[in-house]
CSV table of C-alpha atoms in Angstrom, one decimal:
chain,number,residue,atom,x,y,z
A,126,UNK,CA,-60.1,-60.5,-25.8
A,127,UNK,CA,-57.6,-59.0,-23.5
A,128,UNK,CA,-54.1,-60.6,-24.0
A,129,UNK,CA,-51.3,-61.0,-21.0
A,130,UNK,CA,-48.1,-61.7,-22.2
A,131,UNK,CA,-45.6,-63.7,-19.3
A,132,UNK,CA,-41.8,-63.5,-19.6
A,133,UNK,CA,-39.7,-66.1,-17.0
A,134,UNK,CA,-36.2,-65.0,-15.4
A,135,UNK,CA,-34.4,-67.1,-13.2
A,136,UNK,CA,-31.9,-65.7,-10.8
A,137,UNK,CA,-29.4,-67.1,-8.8
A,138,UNK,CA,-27.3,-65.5,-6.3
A,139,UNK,CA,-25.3,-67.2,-3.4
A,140,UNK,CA,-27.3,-70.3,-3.2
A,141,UNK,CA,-30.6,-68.3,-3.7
A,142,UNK,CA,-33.0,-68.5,-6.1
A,143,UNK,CA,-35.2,-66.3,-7.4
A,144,UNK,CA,-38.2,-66.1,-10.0
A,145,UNK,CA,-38.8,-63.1,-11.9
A,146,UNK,CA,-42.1,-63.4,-14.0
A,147,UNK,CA,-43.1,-60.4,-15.9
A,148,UNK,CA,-46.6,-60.1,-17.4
A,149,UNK,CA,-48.0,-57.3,-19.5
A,150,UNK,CA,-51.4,-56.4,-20.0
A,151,UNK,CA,-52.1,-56.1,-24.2
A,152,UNK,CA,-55.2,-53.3,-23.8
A,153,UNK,CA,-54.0,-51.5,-21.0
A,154,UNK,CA,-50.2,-51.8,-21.8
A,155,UNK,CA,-49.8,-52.1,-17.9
A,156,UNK,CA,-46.7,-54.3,-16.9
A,157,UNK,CA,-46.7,-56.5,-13.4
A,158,UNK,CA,-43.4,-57.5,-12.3
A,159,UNK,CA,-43.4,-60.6,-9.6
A,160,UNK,CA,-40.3,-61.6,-7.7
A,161,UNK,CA,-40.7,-65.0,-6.1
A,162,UNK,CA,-38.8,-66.6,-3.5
A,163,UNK,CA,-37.8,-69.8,-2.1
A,164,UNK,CA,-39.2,-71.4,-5.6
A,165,UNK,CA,-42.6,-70.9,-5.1
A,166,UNK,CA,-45.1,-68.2,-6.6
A,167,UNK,CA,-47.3,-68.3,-3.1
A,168,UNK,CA,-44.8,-65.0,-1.4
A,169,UNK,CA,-43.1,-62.5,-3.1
A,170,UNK,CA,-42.5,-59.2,-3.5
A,171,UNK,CA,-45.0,-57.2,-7.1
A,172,UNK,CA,-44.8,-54.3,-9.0
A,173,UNK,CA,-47.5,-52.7,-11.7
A,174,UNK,CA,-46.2,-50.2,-13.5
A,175,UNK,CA,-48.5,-47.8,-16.0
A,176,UNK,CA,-48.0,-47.9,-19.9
A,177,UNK,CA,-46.1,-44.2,-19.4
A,178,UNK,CA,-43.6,-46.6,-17.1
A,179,UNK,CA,-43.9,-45.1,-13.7
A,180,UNK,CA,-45.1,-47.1,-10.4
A,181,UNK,CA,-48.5,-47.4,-10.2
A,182,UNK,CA,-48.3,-49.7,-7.0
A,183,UNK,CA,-45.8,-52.0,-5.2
A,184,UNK,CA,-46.0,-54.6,-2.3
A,185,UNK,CA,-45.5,-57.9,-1.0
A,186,UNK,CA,-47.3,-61.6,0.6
A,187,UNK,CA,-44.5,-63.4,2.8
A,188,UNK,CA,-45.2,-66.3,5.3
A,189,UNK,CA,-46.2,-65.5,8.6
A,190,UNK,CA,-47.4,-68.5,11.3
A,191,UNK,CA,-47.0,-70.7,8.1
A,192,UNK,CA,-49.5,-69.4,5.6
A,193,UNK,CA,-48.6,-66.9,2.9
A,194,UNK,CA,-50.4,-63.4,3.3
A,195,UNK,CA,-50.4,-59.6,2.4
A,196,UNK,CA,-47.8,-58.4,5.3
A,197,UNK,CA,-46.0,-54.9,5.8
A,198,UNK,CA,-46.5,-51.6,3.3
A,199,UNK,CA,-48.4,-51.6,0.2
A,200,UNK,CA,-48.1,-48.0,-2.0
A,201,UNK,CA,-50.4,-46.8,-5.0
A,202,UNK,CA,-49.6,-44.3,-7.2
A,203,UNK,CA,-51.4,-41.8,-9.7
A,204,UNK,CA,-50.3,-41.4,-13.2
A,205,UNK,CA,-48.7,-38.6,-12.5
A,206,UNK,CA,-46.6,-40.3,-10.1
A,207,UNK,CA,-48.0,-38.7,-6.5
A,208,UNK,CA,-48.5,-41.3,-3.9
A,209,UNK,CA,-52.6,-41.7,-3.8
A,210,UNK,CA,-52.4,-44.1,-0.8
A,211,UNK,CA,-50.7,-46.7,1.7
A,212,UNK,CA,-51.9,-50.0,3.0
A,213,UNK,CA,-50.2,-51.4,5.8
A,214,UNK,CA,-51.3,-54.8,7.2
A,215,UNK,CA,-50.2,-56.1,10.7
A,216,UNK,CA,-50.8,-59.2,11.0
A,217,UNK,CA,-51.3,-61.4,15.1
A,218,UNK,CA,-52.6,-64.0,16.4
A,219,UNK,CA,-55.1,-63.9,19.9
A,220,UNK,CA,-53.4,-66.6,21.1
A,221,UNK,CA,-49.5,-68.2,20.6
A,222,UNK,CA,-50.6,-71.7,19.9
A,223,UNK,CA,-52.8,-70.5,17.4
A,224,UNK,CA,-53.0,-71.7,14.1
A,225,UNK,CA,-52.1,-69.2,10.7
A,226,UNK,CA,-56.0,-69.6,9.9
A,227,UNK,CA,-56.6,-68.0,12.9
A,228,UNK,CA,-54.7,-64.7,11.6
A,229,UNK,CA,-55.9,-61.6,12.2
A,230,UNK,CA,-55.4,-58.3,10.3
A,231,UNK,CA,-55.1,-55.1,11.2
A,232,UNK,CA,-55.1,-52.8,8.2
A,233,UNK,CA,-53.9,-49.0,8.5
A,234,UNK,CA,-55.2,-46.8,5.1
A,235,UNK,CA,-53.5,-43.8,4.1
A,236,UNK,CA,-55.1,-41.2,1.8
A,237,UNK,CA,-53.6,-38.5,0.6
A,238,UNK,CA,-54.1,-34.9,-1.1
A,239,UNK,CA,-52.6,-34.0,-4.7
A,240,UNK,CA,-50.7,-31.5,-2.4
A,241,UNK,CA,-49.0,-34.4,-0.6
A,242,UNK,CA,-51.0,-33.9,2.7
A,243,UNK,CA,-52.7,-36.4,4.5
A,244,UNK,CA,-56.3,-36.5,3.5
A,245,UNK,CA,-57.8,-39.1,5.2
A,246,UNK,CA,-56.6,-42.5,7.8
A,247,UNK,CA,-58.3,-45.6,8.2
A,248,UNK,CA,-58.1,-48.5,9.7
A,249,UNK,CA,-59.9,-52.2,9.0
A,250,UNK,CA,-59.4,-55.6,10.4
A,251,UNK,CA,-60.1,-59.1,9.0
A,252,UNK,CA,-59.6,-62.4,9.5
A,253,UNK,CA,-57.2,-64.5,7.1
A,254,UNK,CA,-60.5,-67.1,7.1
A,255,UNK,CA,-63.4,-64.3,6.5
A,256,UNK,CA,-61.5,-62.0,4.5
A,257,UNK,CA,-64.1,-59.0,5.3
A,258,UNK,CA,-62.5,-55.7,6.1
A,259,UNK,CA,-64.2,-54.2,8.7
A,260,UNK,CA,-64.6,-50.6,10.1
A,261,UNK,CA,-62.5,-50.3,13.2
A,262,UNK,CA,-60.8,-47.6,15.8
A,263,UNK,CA,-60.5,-44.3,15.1
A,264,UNK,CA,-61.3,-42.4,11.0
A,265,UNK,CA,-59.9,-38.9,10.4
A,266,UNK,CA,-60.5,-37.2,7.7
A,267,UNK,CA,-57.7,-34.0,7.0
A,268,UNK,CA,-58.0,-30.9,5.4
A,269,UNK,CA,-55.5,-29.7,2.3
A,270,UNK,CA,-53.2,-28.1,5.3
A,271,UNK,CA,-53.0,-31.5,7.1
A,272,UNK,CA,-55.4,-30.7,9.9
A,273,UNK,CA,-58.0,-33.1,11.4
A,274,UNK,CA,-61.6,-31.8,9.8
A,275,UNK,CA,-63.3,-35.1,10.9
A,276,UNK,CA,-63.1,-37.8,13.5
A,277,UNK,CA,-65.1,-40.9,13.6
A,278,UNK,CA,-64.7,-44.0,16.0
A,279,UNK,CA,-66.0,-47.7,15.1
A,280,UNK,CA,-65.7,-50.5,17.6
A,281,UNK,CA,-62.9,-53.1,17.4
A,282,UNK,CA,-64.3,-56.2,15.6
A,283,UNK,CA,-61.2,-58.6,17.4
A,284,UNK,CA,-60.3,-56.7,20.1
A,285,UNK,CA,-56.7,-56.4,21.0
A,286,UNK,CA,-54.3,-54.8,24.1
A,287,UNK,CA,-53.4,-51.3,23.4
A,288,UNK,CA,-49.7,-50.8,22.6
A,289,UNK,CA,-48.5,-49.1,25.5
A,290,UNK,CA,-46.9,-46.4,23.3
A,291,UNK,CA,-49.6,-45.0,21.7
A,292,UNK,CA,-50.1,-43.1,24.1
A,293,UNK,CA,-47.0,-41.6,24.0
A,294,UNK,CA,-46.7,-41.0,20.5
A,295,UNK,CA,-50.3,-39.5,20.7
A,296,UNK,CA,-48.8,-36.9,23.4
A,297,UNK,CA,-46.2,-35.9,21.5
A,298,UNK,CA,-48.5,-35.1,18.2
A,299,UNK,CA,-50.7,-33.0,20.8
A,300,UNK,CA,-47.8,-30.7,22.0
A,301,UNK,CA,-46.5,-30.3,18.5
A,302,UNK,CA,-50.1,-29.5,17.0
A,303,UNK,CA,-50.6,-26.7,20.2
A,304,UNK,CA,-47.5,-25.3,18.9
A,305,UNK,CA,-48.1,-24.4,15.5
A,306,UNK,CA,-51.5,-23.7,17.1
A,307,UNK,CA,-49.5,-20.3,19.1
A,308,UNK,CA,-47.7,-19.8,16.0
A,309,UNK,CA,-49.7,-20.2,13.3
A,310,UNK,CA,-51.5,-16.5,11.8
A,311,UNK,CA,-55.2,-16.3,13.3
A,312,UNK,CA,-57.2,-17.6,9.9
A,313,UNK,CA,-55.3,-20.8,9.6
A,314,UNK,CA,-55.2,-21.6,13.4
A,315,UNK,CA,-59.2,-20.7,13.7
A,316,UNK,CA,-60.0,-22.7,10.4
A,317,UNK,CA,-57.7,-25.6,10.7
A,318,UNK,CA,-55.3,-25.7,13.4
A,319,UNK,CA,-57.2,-25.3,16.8
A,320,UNK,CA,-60.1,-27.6,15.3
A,321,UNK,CA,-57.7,-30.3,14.6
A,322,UNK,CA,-55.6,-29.9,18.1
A,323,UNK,CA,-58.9,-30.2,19.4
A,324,UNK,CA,-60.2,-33.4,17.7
A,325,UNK,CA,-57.0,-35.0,18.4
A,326,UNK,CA,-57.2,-34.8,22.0
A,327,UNK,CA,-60.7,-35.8,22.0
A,328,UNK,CA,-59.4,-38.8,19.9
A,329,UNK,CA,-56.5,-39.2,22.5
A,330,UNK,CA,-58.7,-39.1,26.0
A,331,UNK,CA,-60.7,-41.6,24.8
A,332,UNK,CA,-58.0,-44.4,24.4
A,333,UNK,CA,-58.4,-46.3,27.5
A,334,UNK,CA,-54.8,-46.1,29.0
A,335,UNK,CA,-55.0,-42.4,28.7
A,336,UNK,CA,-56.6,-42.2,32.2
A,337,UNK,CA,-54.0,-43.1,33.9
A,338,UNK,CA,-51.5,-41.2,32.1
A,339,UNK,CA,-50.0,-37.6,33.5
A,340,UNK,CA,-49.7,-36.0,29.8
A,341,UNK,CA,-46.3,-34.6,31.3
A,342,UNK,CA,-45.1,-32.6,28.6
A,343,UNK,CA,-48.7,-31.9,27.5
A,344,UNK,CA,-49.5,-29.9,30.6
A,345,UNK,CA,-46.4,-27.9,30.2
A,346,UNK,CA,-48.7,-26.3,26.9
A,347,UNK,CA,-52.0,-26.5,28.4
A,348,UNK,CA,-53.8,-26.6,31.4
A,349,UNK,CA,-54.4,-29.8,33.1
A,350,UNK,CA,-55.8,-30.5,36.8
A,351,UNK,CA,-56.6,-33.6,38.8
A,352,UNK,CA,-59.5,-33.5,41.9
A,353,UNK,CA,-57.8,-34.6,44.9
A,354,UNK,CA,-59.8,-37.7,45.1
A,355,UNK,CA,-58.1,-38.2,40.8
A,356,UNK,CA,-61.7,-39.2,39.8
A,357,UNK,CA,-62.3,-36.2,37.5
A,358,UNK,CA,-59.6,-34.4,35.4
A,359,UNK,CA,-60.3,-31.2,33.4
A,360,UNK,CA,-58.1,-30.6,30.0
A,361,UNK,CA,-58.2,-26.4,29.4
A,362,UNK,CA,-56.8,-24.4,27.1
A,363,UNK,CA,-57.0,-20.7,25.1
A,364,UNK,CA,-57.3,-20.7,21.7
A,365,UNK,CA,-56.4,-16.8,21.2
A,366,UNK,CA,-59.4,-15.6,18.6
A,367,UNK,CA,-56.6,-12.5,17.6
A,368,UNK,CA,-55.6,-9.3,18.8
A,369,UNK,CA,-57.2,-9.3,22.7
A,370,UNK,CA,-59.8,-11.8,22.0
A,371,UNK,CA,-59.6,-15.5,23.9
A,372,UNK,CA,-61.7,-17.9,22.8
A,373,UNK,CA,-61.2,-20.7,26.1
A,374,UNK,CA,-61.9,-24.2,25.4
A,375,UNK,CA,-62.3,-26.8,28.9
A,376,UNK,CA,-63.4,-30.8,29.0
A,377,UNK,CA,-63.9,-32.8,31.8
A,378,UNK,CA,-62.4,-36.4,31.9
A,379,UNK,CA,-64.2,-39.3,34.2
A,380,UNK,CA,-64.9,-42.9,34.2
A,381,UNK,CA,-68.2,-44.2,34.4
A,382,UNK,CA,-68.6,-47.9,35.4
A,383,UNK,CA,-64.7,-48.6,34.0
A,384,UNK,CA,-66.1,-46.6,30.6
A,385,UNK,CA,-64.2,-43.1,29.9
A,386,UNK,CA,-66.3,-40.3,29.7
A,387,UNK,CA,-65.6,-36.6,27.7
A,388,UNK,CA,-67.6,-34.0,28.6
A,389,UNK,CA,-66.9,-30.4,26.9
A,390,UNK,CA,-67.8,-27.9,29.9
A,391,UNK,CA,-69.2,-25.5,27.1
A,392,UNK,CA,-72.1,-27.8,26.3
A,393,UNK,CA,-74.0,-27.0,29.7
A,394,UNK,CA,-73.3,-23.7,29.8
A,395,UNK,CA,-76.6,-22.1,31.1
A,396,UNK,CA,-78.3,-19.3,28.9
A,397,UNK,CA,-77.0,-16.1,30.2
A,398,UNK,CA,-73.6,-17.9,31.8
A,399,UNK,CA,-70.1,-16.9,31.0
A,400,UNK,CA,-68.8,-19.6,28.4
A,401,UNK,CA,-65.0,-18.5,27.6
A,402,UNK,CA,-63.5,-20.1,31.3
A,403,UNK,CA,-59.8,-22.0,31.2
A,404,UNK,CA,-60.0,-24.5,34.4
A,405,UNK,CA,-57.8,-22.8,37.4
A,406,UNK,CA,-59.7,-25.2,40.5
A,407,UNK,CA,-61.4,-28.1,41.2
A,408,UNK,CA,-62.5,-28.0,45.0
A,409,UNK,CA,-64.6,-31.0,46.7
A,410,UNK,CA,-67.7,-30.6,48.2
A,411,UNK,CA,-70.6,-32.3,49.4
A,412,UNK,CA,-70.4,-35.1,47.2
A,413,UNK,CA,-69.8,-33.0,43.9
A,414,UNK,CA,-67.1,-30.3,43.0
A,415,UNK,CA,-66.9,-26.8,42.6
A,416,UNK,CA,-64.8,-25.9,39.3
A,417,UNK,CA,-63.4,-22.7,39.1
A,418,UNK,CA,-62.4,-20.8,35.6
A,419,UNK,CA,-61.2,-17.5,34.6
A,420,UNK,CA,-62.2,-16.0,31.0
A,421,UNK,CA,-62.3,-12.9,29.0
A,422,UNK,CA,-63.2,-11.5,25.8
A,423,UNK,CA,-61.6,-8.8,25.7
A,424,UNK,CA,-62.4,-4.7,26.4
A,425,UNK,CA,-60.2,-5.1,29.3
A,426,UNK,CA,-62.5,-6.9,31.4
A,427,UNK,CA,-62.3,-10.2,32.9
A,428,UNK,CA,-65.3,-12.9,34.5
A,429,UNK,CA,-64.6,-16.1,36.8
A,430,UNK,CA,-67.0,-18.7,36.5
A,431,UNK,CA,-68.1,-21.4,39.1
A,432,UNK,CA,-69.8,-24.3,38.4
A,433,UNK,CA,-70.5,-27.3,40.5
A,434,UNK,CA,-71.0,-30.8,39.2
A,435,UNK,CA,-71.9,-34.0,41.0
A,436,UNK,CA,-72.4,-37.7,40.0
A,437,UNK,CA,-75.7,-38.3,39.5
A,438,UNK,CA,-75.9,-42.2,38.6
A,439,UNK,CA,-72.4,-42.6,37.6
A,440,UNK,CA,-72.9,-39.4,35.2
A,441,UNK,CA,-70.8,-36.5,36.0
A,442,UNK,CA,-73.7,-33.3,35.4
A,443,UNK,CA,-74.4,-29.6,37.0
A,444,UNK,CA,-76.0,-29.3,39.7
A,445,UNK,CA,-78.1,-26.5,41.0
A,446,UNK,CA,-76.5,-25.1,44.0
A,447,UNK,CA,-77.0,-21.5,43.5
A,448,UNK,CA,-80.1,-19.0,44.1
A,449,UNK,CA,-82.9,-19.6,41.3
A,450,UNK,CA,-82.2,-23.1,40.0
A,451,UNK,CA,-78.4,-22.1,39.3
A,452,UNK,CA,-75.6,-24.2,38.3
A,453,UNK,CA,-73.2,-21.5,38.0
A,454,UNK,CA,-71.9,-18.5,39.2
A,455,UNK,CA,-70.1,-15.9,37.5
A,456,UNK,CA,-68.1,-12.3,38.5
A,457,UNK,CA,-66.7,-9.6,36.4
A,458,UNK,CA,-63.8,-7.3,37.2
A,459,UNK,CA,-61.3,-5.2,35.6
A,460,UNK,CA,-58.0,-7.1,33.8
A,461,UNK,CA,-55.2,-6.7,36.1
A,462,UNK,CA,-57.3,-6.1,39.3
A,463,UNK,CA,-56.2,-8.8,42.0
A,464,UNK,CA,-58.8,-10.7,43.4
A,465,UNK,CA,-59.3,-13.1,45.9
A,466,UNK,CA,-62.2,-16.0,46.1
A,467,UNK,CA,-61.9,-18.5,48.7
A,468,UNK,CA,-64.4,-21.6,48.7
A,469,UNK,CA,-64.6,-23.3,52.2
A,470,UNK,CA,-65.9,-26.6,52.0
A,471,UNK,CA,-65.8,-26.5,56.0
A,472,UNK,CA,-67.5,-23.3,56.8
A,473,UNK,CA,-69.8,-24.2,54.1
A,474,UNK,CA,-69.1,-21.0,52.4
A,475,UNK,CA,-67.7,-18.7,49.3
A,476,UNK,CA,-65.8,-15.4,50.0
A,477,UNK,CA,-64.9,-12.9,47.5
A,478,UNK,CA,-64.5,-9.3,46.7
A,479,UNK,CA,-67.3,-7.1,45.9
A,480,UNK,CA,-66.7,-5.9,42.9
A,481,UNK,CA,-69.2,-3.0,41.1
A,482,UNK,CA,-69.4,-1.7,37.5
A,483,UNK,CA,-69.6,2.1,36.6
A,484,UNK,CA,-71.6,3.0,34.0
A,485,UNK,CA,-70.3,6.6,33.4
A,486,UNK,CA,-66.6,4.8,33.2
A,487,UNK,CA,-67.7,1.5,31.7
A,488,UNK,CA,-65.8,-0.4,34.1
A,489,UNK,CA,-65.7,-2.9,37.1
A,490,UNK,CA,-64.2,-1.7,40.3
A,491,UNK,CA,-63.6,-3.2,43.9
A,492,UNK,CA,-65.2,-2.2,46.9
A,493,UNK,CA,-63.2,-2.9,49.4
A,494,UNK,CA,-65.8,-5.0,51.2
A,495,UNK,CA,-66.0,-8.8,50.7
A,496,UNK,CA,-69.1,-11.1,48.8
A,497,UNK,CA,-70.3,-14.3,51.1
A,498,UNK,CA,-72.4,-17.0,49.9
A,499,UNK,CA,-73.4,-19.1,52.5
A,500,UNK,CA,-74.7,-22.8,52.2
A,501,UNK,CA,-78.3,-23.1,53.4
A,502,UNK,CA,-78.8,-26.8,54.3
A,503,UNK,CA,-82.4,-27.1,54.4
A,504,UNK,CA,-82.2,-25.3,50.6
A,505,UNK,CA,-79.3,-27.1,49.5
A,506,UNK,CA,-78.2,-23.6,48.0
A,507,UNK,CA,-75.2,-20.9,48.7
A,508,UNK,CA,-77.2,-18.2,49.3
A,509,UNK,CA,-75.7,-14.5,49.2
A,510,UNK,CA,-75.2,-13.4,52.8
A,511,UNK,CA,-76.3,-9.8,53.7
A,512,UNK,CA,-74.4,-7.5,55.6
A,513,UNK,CA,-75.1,-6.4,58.9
């Protein structure tokens, strides 16, 4: 029969009293230390030690609205001594009047790597009645570098206000993870840095006051644009493959029926479209918007894309406006070549240079003449405009 042996120490000090008890497990030879204030064993402060002697986990129950509960950082240990994971319990009431029955927890959980890097967050809430843990807000998982791998999002179970900092604090992670993103050697940033900046702006767009948020310093690393009308808002940026290679990443922010939307621009590309584009314009037109992007992938050539979207039933989607069912349109040219594109949402029409490729050179070259497409209204297409 396993055998726990107590041992009783009182302390005072300045008018304060204090109850030690100390009780150690005869099979596993694992002590518990329990600190007890205000002459009562209900709150406290605990610590379990392993039979080698080091910490094996600490924490604390202390009164909050009148009850006694877990509150504030709990820390487990290995044998080894390596911190395996933290708890940490924040604990509110819906209402101020409220009763400490009525307590609510929200529960942040900590993983970590034997290398000391994060391996995975969590986060659960009960109630101090049910006592349940539940699956809530936002799961990432971390590789052994510290880098988001995984990101999973479960509904609130007692909804609560945002803290308006988050938002903040979730900014600044973003321009310090694009950073070592630009400096990081092009194995680690493919395999585990640009993945993880990625996954945390997803993460970060979807919290509900991100939408009216101007991601300040953000925009500084990335490119970020607004339509005039502020109902769509694209998020591009270049995640540099190596050497000349760009490998472009764009999303699309909206709201449909006060619910945020994400879209990633690279999911409707169209078979044969160009799919490396950083945003450069949004232009308005005809109840939908032309969005302009510049890409490359190298060999000294270059290709602008537009696409046009519209709202079709509160969902932002491409829409054909081009010649043979198109959504998009793209042009190549040369890297370094200027070029000029003009969309008039007035004359109902797109102007740019003609631009050729020679075979024999293997290059794109102006012509000196200037592209139109034209808007036919009866076809509800731009249509290329011939010259006289």
């Amino acid at each position: 029969m396993q055998k726990i042996i107590y041992l009783f120490l009182l302390h005072t000090l300045w008018g304060f009293s204090q109850e030690t008890k100390v009780s150690v497990d005869s099979i596993s030879q694992e002590k518990t230390i329990n600190y007890y204030s205000e002459d009562t064993d209900l709150v406290g402060r605990y610590e379990i030690y392993y039979a080698n002697g080091l910490l094996k986990e600490k924490g604390q129950t202390a009164y909050e609205f009148g009850c006694g509960m877990k509150s504030g950082t709990f820390e487990f240990f290995t044998k080894n001594g390596k911190l395996l994971k933290t708890e940490v319990y924040n604990n509110w009431l819906k209402n101020l009047g409220d009763g400490c029955h009525s307590t609510i927890h929200d529960i942040t959980v900590n993983e970590y790597h034997e290398n000391g890097k994060l391996k995975a967050e969590k986060k659960y809430q009960s109630s101090y009645e049910a006592g349940e843990k539940n699956k809530v807000g936002v799961w990432r998982d971390f590789d052994t570098y510290g880098y988001v791998n995984n990101t999973t999002s479960y509904p609130w179970t007692y909804p609560h206000k945002e803290l308006p900092n988050n938002i903040i604090k979730a900014e600044k992670a973003l321009v310090t993870l694009f950073e070592k993103l630009k400096n990081s050697e092009p194995r680690i940033r493919y395999e585990s840095v640009a993945p993880s900046f990625e996954k945390e702006l997803l993460v970060t767009l979807n919290l509900q006051n991100s939408w009216q948020y101007p991601f300040q310093e953000l925009s500084k690393k990335i490119r970020i644009l607004s339509s005039k009308d502020s109902l769509i808002r694209t998020f591009a940026w270049d995640e540099r493959e190596g050497g000349s290679r760009h490998n472009m990443k764009s999303y699309i922010q909206y709201k449909n029926n006060h619910i945020l939307q994400i879209e990633n621009l690279r999911d409707n590309e169209e078979e044969n479209g160009f799919r490396n584009a950083t945003i450069d314009e949004i232009v308005a037109f005809d109840n939908g918007y032309f969005i302009l992007g510049w890409g490359s992938f190298g060999s000294g050539a270059m290709h602008l894309i537009i696409t046009y979207y519209k709202f079709i039933n509160g969902i932002l989607k491409p829409w054909p406006i081009f010649e043979n069912n198109k959504t998009e349109y793209g042009i190549e040219i040369s890297r370094g070549d200027k070029f000029n594109l003009k969309i008039d949402p007035e004359l109902q029409q797109i102007t740019f240079n003609e631009t050729l490729y020679n075979e024999d050179m293997g290059y794109y070259y102006q012509t000196g003449k200037l592209t139109t497409l034209a808007f036919i209204d009866r076809l509800n297409i731009f249509v290329k405009k011939e010259e006289k």
